[in-house]
Amino acid sequence: MIIDNVKFDEKGLVPVVVQDYKTNSVLMLAYMSRESLQITLESGNMTYFSRSRQKLWRKGETSGHYQTLKEMKIDCDSDTLLAIVSQEGPACHTGNYSCFFESLYGSGENTGGYGIIDELFSVIEDRRDNPKEGSYTNYLFDKGIDKICKKIGEEAAEIIIAAKNAAPDEIRYESADFLYHLLVLLCERGLTPSEVFAELEKRR
């Protein structure tokens, strides 16, 4: 992309929609100046312009929740950018995965899908890197691999029992517990859900 093609506004800024490359979820909306865009394209580290502080800021410089650029697109009018990124931890300063977590219209209910796996895994990674008092996830990390493996075994047994009892609600609930503990195990052993999905794709 050629920066000269970008139409900056009268303040020298251009809005940037930020999207998670793994889940396709919209994470945030920010602004870039010509300088911050140049830095981002050269370094691969998402760097924005803060309108409130009137200065450049690298995403994650204080929180540790960095964004790495995967792809940058420009819209048909050349006045809005789409940054597709790899997000470390939550994107929002509130601790939410995305800044867009409040619903103004519709039920706001999560209908499920692949994206929730990476969203949950991001939270688990953040708990590992930034322990939170009272967190069950941190409790598991503190107890170590033996405790995590024990929980996976227990949840697997619960799924089997629920299946034998023909109890769909219990199967759904226990499967969710199992998947959560499996994600903790992956994180503890330095693996990611995307690696597991890649392995599944090889077997198609």
XYZ file of N, CA and C in Angstrom:
612
model
N 0.838 -1.184 0.000
C 0.000 0.000 0.000
C 0.879 1.242 0.000
N 0.553 2.211 -0.802
C 1.302 3.456 -0.881
C 0.621 4.488 0.011
N 1.379 5.031 0.981
C 0.802 5.979 1.938
C 0.215 7.198 1.239
N 0.808 7.604 0.133
C 0.312 8.786 -0.572
C -1.119 8.612 -1.072
N -1.582 7.369 -1.155
C -2.948 7.111 -1.610
C -3.980 7.323 -0.498
N -3.489 7.388 0.754
C -4.399 7.525 1.887
C -4.861 8.972 2.026
N -6.180 9.150 2.185
C -6.735 10.484 2.368
C -6.881 10.776 3.862
N -5.951 11.554 4.399
C -6.022 11.962 5.798
C -6.993 13.140 5.922
N -7.649 13.268 7.082
C -8.604 14.355 7.269
C -7.884 15.678 7.535
N -8.670 16.702 7.861
C -8.091 18.033 8.048
C -7.127 18.098 9.230
N -7.210 17.109 10.138
C -6.292 17.053 11.281
C -5.103 16.131 11.007
N -5.057 15.609 9.774
C -3.950 14.728 9.412
C -4.096 13.310 9.915
N -5.340 12.890 10.154
C -5.596 11.563 10.704
C -6.484 10.738 9.778
N -6.402 9.426 9.940
C -7.254 8.508 9.201
C -7.750 7.439 10.178
N -9.061 7.109 10.165
C -9.573 6.079 11.073
C -9.109 4.687 10.642
N -8.870 3.843 11.649
C -8.406 2.477 11.399
C -9.305 1.502 12.150
N -9.979 0.644 11.416
C -10.751 -0.440 12.016
C -9.791 -1.606 12.226
N -9.763 -2.141 13.443
C -8.806 -3.192 13.783
C -9.539 -4.519 13.966
N -9.081 -5.535 13.248
C -9.759 -6.837 13.224
C -8.783 -7.946 13.606
N -9.243 -8.899 14.405
C -8.440 -10.054 14.800
C -8.329 -11.024 13.625
N -7.115 -11.364 13.228
C -6.936 -12.221 12.053
C -7.402 -13.652 12.292
N -7.481 -14.073 13.551
C -7.891 -15.442 13.849
C -9.404 -15.581 13.958
N -10.057 -14.607 14.572
C -11.493 -14.718 14.831
C -12.346 -13.857 13.911
N -11.708 -12.907 13.196
C -12.407 -11.933 12.353
C -13.235 -10.941 13.161
N -13.107 -10.968 14.478
C -13.843 -10.029 15.321
C -13.241 -8.629 15.201
N -14.117 -7.619 15.222
C -13.649 -6.240 15.243
C -13.208 -5.929 16.673
N -11.971 -5.526 16.840
C -11.404 -5.304 18.166
C -11.550 -3.870 18.645
N -11.329 -2.910 17.759
C -11.313 -1.511 18.177
C -11.304 -0.596 16.967
N -11.515 0.680 17.230
C -11.376 1.724 16.221
C -10.363 2.724 16.766
N -9.368 3.062 15.958
C -8.349 4.018 16.385
C -8.033 4.945 15.215
N -7.059 5.817 15.425
C -6.664 6.755 14.377
C -5.159 6.712 14.167
N -4.750 6.984 12.936
C -3.337 7.031 12.597
C -3.012 8.344 11.899
N -1.839 8.843 12.182
C -1.286 9.963 11.433
C -0.388 9.362 10.352
N 0.115 10.179 9.488
C 1.028 9.677 8.456
C 2.248 9.014 9.105
N 2.747 9.639 10.173
C 3.931 9.107 10.841
C 3.651 7.763 11.504
N 2.526 7.663 12.208
C 2.219 6.402 12.894
C 1.940 5.284 11.895
N 1.335 5.628 10.765
C 1.099 4.635 9.725
C 2.423 4.149 9.152
N 3.339 5.068 8.921
C 4.647 4.701 8.388
C 5.386 3.775 9.354
N 5.350 4.120 10.647
C 6.004 3.291 11.663
C 5.387 1.896 11.707
N 4.052 1.846 11.631
C 3.345 0.562 11.667
C 3.743 -0.316 10.490
N 3.768 0.265 9.303
C 4.085 -0.507 8.100
C 5.535 -0.980 8.112
N 6.428 -0.172 8.685
C 7.842 -0.532 8.700
C 8.189 -1.534 9.797
N 7.521 -1.406 10.948
C 7.861 -2.251 12.096
C 6.954 -3.460 12.271
N 5.708 -3.350 11.771
C 4.740 -4.421 11.978
C 4.055 -4.322 13.331
N 4.424 -3.312 14.116
C 3.817 -3.090 15.430
C 2.776 -1.979 15.313
N 1.527 -2.277 15.694
C 0.458 -1.297 15.542
C 0.732 -0.068 16.394
N 0.881 1.059 15.715
C 1.172 2.328 16.361
C 0.132 3.348 15.911
N -0.527 3.976 16.868
C -1.623 4.887 16.567
C -1.283 6.318 17.007
N -2.223 7.213 16.698
C -2.100 8.591 17.174
C -3.218 8.845 18.166
N -2.862 9.205 19.388
C -3.852 9.488 20.426
C -4.367 10.904 20.273
N -5.651 11.046 20.027
C -6.248 12.376 19.871
C -6.338 13.109 21.211
N -6.500 12.357 22.301
C -6.603 12.992 23.615
C -5.249 13.466 24.127
N -4.201 12.672 23.856
C -2.869 13.030 24.336
C -2.026 13.732 23.280
N -2.531 13.726 22.050
C -1.843 14.366 20.934
C -0.415 13.855 20.763
N -0.288 12.523 20.753
C 1.016 11.930 20.516
C 0.855 10.497 20.014
N 1.943 9.944 19.482
C 1.934 8.574 19.010
C 1.895 7.614 20.192
N 1.248 6.463 19.994
C 1.302 5.428 21.026
C 1.272 4.049 20.384
N 2.163 3.221 20.841
C 2.217 1.839 20.373
C 1.252 1.019 21.209
N 0.354 0.332 20.553
C -0.627 -0.478 21.265
C 0.088 -1.500 22.141
N -0.241 -1.494 23.435
C 0.346 -2.448 24.367
C 1.555 -1.929 25.113
N 1.953 -0.682 24.857
C 3.173 -0.164 25.484
C 3.054 -0.064 26.998
N 1.847 0.059 27.517
C 1.658 0.081 28.970
C 0.976 -1.188 29.482
N 0.088 -1.776 28.678
C -0.660 -2.958 29.115
C 0.035 -4.277 28.786
N 0.920 -4.251 27.786
C 1.543 -5.492 27.323
C 0.693 -6.235 26.313
N -0.458 -5.662 25.964
C -1.370 -6.303 25.013
C -1.072 -5.778 23.597
N 0.033 -6.225 23.058
C 0.496 -5.724 21.767
C -0.336 -6.258 20.602
N -0.281 -5.515 19.515
C -0.911 -5.944 18.264
C 0.166 -5.990 17.179
N 0.214 -7.121 16.482
C 1.164 -7.285 15.383
C 0.405 -7.280 14.063
N 0.822 -6.435 13.156
C 0.123 -6.289 11.883
C 0.309 -7.516 10.998
N -0.801 -8.024 10.478
C -0.782 -9.140 9.536
C -1.061 -8.650 8.114
N -1.995 -7.710 8.021
C -2.374 -7.178 6.710
C -3.033 -5.815 6.902
N -2.816 -4.918 5.947
C -3.450 -3.595 5.987
C -4.206 -3.381 4.680
N -5.466 -2.969 4.800
C -6.277 -2.710 3.617
C -6.806 -1.285 3.666
N -7.179 -0.777 2.513
C -7.743 0.566 2.411
C -9.097 0.473 1.728
N -10.048 1.298 2.141
C -11.389 1.189 1.558
C -11.463 1.893 0.200
N -12.617 1.780 -0.436
C -12.790 2.266 -1.807
C -12.645 3.774 -1.939
N -12.886 4.510 -0.823
C -12.750 5.963 -0.856
C -11.376 6.426 -0.383
N -10.552 5.475 0.006
C -9.179 5.739 0.465
C -9.114 6.583 1.730
N -10.216 6.601 2.534
C -10.209 7.423 3.741
C -10.423 6.626 5.034
N -10.366 5.295 4.927
C -10.477 4.424 6.099
C -9.583 3.204 5.876
N -8.895 2.796 6.933
C -8.017 1.639 6.846
C -8.587 0.474 7.638
N -8.251 -0.722 7.217
C -8.593 -1.944 7.943
C -7.284 -2.646 8.281
N -7.003 -2.755 9.577
C -5.789 -3.436 10.027
C -6.168 -4.807 10.559
N -5.611 -5.841 9.979
C -5.848 -7.207 10.422
C -4.634 -7.614 11.251
N -4.866 -7.923 12.527
C -3.761 -8.047 13.470
C -3.796 -9.351 14.271
N -2.647 -9.629 14.872
C -2.553 -10.672 15.885
C -2.584 -9.958 17.227
N -3.570 -10.270 18.032
C -3.785 -9.575 19.301
C -3.269 -10.396 20.469
N -2.464 -9.791 21.328
C -2.015 -10.434 22.560
C -2.904 -9.959 23.708
N -3.647 -10.889 24.308
C -4.534 -10.517 25.392
C -5.724 -9.708 24.901
N -6.470 -9.088 25.817
C -7.634 -8.290 25.428
C -7.227 -7.009 24.717
N -8.073 -6.550 23.805
C -7.776 -5.317 23.066
C -8.264 -4.076 23.804
N -9.298 -4.238 24.618
C -9.913 -3.092 25.274
C -9.269 -2.793 26.626
N -9.184 -1.505 26.968
C -8.585 -1.106 28.249
C -9.430 -1.558 29.435
N -10.690 -1.961 29.176
C -11.564 -2.440 30.246
C -11.264 -3.885 30.622
N -10.441 -4.543 29.802
C -10.140 -5.954 30.031
C -10.963 -6.873 29.160
N -11.889 -6.283 28.383
C -12.680 -7.083 27.450
C -11.867 -7.389 26.200
N -12.187 -8.519 25.588
C -11.491 -8.954 24.382
C -11.574 -7.908 23.286
N -12.769 -7.324 23.094
C -13.001 -6.306 22.082
C -13.591 -5.068 22.741
N -13.347 -3.901 22.137
C -13.967 -2.670 22.645
C -15.467 -2.661 22.386
N -15.920 -3.504 21.451
C -17.337 -3.550 21.087
C -18.023 -4.702 21.838
N -18.263 -4.485 23.126
C -18.863 -5.539 23.947
C -20.254 -5.166 24.464
N -20.705 -3.945 24.171
C -22.053 -3.533 24.583
C -22.984 -3.496 23.384
N -24.182 -4.047 23.557
C -25.150 -4.111 22.468
C -26.161 -2.974 22.579
N -26.340 -2.241 21.478
C -27.354 -1.190 21.424
C -28.638 -1.687 20.771
N -28.524 -2.767 20.020
C -29.700 -3.313 19.330
C -29.530 -4.817 19.219
N -30.608 -5.552 19.424
C -30.540 -7.008 19.359
C -30.298 -7.580 20.746
N -30.291 -8.888 20.815
C -30.180 -9.580 22.098
C -28.791 -9.489 22.690
N -27.775 -9.361 21.815
C -26.406 -9.330 22.302
C -25.910 -10.689 22.728
N -26.702 -11.723 22.502
C -26.313 -13.065 22.905
C -25.304 -13.642 21.931
N -24.329 -14.337 22.471
C -23.327 -15.003 21.646
C -23.925 -16.281 21.077
N -23.953 -16.380 19.777
C -24.558 -17.551 19.145
C -23.560 -18.687 19.001
N -22.347 -18.485 19.456
C -21.348 -19.552 19.382
C -20.592 -19.523 18.074
N -19.464 -20.197 18.053
C -18.652 -20.266 16.854
C -17.182 -20.340 17.198
N -16.381 -20.513 16.173
C -14.942 -20.692 16.335
C -14.300 -19.544 17.098
N -14.775 -18.319 16.878
C -14.146 -17.146 17.475
C -14.049 -17.193 18.986
N -15.020 -17.814 19.666
C -15.006 -17.833 21.125
C -13.812 -18.618 21.653
N -13.312 -19.580 20.883
C -12.148 -20.357 21.313
C -10.930 -19.452 21.445
N -10.661 -18.667 20.408
C -9.506 -17.779 20.457
C -9.715 -16.652 21.453
N -10.962 -16.206 21.593
C -11.248 -15.154 22.571
C -10.945 -15.651 23.983
N -11.420 -16.845 24.305
C -11.180 -17.428 25.619
C -9.699 -17.705 25.825
N -9.035 -18.186 24.775
C -7.608 -18.486 24.888
C -6.805 -17.220 25.159
N -7.227 -16.099 24.561
C -6.553 -14.822 24.801
C -6.657 -14.425 26.267
N -7.820 -14.670 26.864
C -8.012 -14.361 28.283
C -7.119 -15.264 29.136
N -7.043 -16.544 28.778
C -6.198 -17.498 29.516
C -4.732 -17.077 29.435
N -4.282 -16.672 28.232
C -2.899 -16.198 28.078
C -2.649 -14.970 28.943
N -3.633 -14.084 28.992
C -3.483 -12.874 29.793
C -3.399 -13.215 31.278
N -4.162 -14.188 31.738
C -4.092 -14.613 33.137
C -2.722 -15.200 33.442
N -2.167 -15.934 32.482
C -0.826 -16.506 32.672
C 0.215 -15.401 32.798
N 0.116 -14.400 31.929
C 1.120 -13.339 31.890
C 0.873 -12.247 32.922
N -0.403 -12.067 33.302
C -0.768 -11.022 34.270
C -1.707 -11.629 35.312
N -1.151 -12.386 36.245
C -1.977 -13.088 37.245
C -2.951 -12.159 37.962
N -4.138 -12.682 38.218
C -5.177 -11.926 38.894
C -5.620 -12.684 40.137
N -5.615 -12.002 41.256
C -5.983 -12.639 42.515
C -7.409 -13.181 42.464
N -7.566 -14.427 42.892
C -8.877 -15.058 42.904
C -9.255 -15.732 41.603
N -8.378 -15.669 40.599
C -8.668 -16.267 39.297
C -8.503 -17.785 39.352
N -9.518 -18.499 38.896
C -9.435 -19.959 38.854
C -8.370 -20.407 37.861
N -8.241 -19.652 36.768
C -7.217 -19.979 35.770
C -5.833 -19.890 36.394
N -5.577 -18.857 37.166
C -4.282 -18.727 37.837
C -4.078 -19.812 38.881
N -5.157 -20.224 39.511
C -5.085 -21.350 40.459
C -4.574 -22.603 39.756
N -5.088 -22.859 38.555
C -4.651 -24.033 37.799
C -3.179 -23.918 37.404
N -2.782 -22.728 36.922
C -1.380 -22.537 36.549
C -0.469 -22.712 37.759
N -0.895 -22.219 38.912
C -0.086 -22.326 40.130
C 0.064 -23.783 40.570
N -0.999 -24.563 40.415
C -0.958 -25.970 40.830
C -0.145 -26.830 39.859
N -0.089 -26.399 38.598
C 0.779 -27.093 37.650
C 0.097 -28.129 36.790
N 0.906 -28.793 35.977
C 0.410 -29.700 34.943
C -0.367 -30.881 35.502
N 0.036 -31.402 36.660
C -0.672 -32.559 37.219
C -2.122 -32.205 37.543
N -2.342 -31.024 38.124
C -3.702 -30.599 38.455
C -4.521 -30.365 37.196
N -3.908 -29.734 36.203
C -4.617 -29.461 34.948
C -5.029 -30.761 34.271
N -4.103 -31.719 34.221
C -4.408 -33.017 33.603
C -5.501 -33.764 34.374
N -5.464 -33.650 35.693
C -6.483 -34.294 36.515
C -7.865 -33.732 36.197
N -7.941 -32.401 36.049
C -9.217 -31.775 35.740
C -9.734 -32.200 34.367
N -8.835 -32.329 33.404
C -9.247 -32.771 32.069
C -9.817 -34.180 32.138
N -9.165 -35.044 32.921
C -9.665 -36.409 33.095
C -11.033 -36.433 33.745
N -11.219 -35.586 34.741
C -12.506 -35.525 35.439
C -13.612 -35.038 34.520
N -13.308 -34.000 33.736
C -14.329 -33.460 32.834
C -14.666 -34.442 31.718
N -13.668 -35.195 31.244
C -13.916 -36.202 30.206
C -14.850 -37.284 30.752
N -14.627 -37.668 31.995
C -15.485 -38.681 32.618
C -16.914 -38.159 32.769
N -17.049 -36.868 33.107
C -18.374 -36.272 33.245
C -19.120 -36.264 31.907
N -18.386 -36.032 30.819
C -19.011 -36.066 29.489
C -19.532 -37.462 29.183
N -18.738 -38.459 29.501
C -19.137 -39.852 29.252
C -20.391 -40.204 30.040
N -20.416 -39.799 31.300
C -21.585 -40.084 32.143
C -22.830 -39.385 31.592
N -22.676 -38.121 31.196
C -23.806 -37.371 30.648
C -24.314 -38.010 29.356
N -23.383 -38.490 28.531
C -23.774 -39.137 27.279
C -24.524 -40.435 27.553
N -24.033 -41.201 28.513
C -24.695 -42.467 28.862
C -26.094 -42.217 29.430
N -26.259 -41.061 30.094
C -27.562 -40.718 30.671
C -28.471 -40.005 29.676
N -27.980 -39.843 28.445
C -28.754 -39.162 27.401
C -29.254 -37.802 27.892
N -28.322 -37.001 28.443
C -28.677 -35.689 29.006
C -27.988 -34.586 28.203
N -28.647 -34.073 27.158
C -28.027 -33.073 26.275
C -27.496 -31.838 26.992
N -28.272 -31.318 27.970
C -27.830 -30.125 28.689
C -26.534 -30.388 29.448
N -26.452 -31.564 30.069
C -25.241 -31.914 30.815
C -24.065 -32.134 29.872
N -24.328 -32.735 28.728
C -23.257 -32.946 27.742
C -22.689 -31.607 27.299
N -23.585 -30.655 27.012
C -23.141 -29.327 26.584
C -22.323 -28.647 27.681
N -22.817 -28.691 28.912
C -22.145 -28.032 30.030
C -20.778 -28.653 30.307
N -20.720 -29.972 30.369
C -19.458 -30.646 30.679
C -18.463 -30.523 29.528
N -18.971 -30.462 28.302
C -18.075 -30.279 27.146
C -17.404 -28.910 27.201
N -18.172 -27.908 27.637
C -17.608 -26.566 27.785
C -16.510 -26.574 28.846
N -16.754 -27.253 29.958
C -15.739 -27.372 31.015
C -14.483 -28.060 30.483
N -14.690 -29.119 29.711
C -13.564 -29.875 29.164
C -12.722 -29.003 28.226
N -13.403 -28.272 27.332
C -12.688 -27.431 26.371
C -11.904 -26.328 27.080
N -12.497 -25.754 28.109
C -11.789 -24.718 28.869
C -10.496 -25.275 29.469
N -10.588 -26.409 30.131
C -9.400 -26.995 30.751
C -8.377 -27.435 29.706
N -8.852 -27.864 28.544
C -7.937 -28.222 27.461
C -7.172 -26.989 26.981
N -7.853 -25.845 26.891
C -7.191 -24.604 26.481
C -6.137 -24.186 27.504
N -6.435 -24.381 28.777
C -5.441 -24.086 29.816
C -4.219 -24.975 29.631
N -4.455 -26.245 29.326
C -3.348 -27.182 29.089
C -2.501 -26.749 27.896
N -3.157 -26.372 26.800
C -2.426 -25.917 25.616
C -1.552 -24.714 25.954
N -2.136 -23.775 26.668
C -1.404 -22.561 27.047
C -0.214 -22.911 27.935
N -0.426 -23.791 28.885
C 0.633 -24.168 29.818
C 1.798 -24.843 29.098
N 1.488 -25.566 28.023
C 2.512 -26.291 27.270
C 2.996 -25.538 26.030
N 2.582 -24.268 25.898
C 3.097 -23.432 24.820
C 2.508 -23.698 23.452
N 1.292 -24.250 23.423
C 0.596 -24.499 22.152
C -0.580 -23.540 22.028
N -1.153 -23.468 20.836
C -2.300 -22.597 20.594
C -3.421 -23.378 19.911
N -4.665 -22.895 20.022
C -5.773 -23.562 19.327
C -5.552 -23.633 17.824
N -4.933 -22.588 17.243
C -4.725 -22.583 15.795
C -3.841 -23.737 15.348
N -2.902 -24.147 16.190
C -2.055 -25.292 15.847
C -2.868 -26.585 15.833
N -3.820 -26.684 16.759
C -4.689 -27.863 16.788
C -5.598 -27.883 15.565
N -6.144 -26.702 15.207
C -7.001 -26.617 14.030
C -6.218 -26.939 12.760
N -4.967 -26.499 12.714
C -4.125 -26.798 11.549
C -3.911 -28.300 11.424
N -3.746 -28.964 12.564
C -3.576 -30.418 12.557
C -4.846 -31.104 12.064
N -5.998 -30.579 12.478
C -7.270 -31.149 12.012
C -7.428 -30.966 10.500
N -6.997 -29.806 9.996
C -7.112 -29.547 8.559
C -6.281 -30.533 7.741
N -5.152 -30.965 8.299
C -4.308 -31.939 7.609
C -5.019 -33.281 7.462
N -5.954 -33.549 8.346
C -6.616 -34.861 8.381
C -7.904 -34.930 7.592
N -8.266 -33.791 6.967
C -9.523 -33.791 6.200
C -9.433 -34.728 5.009
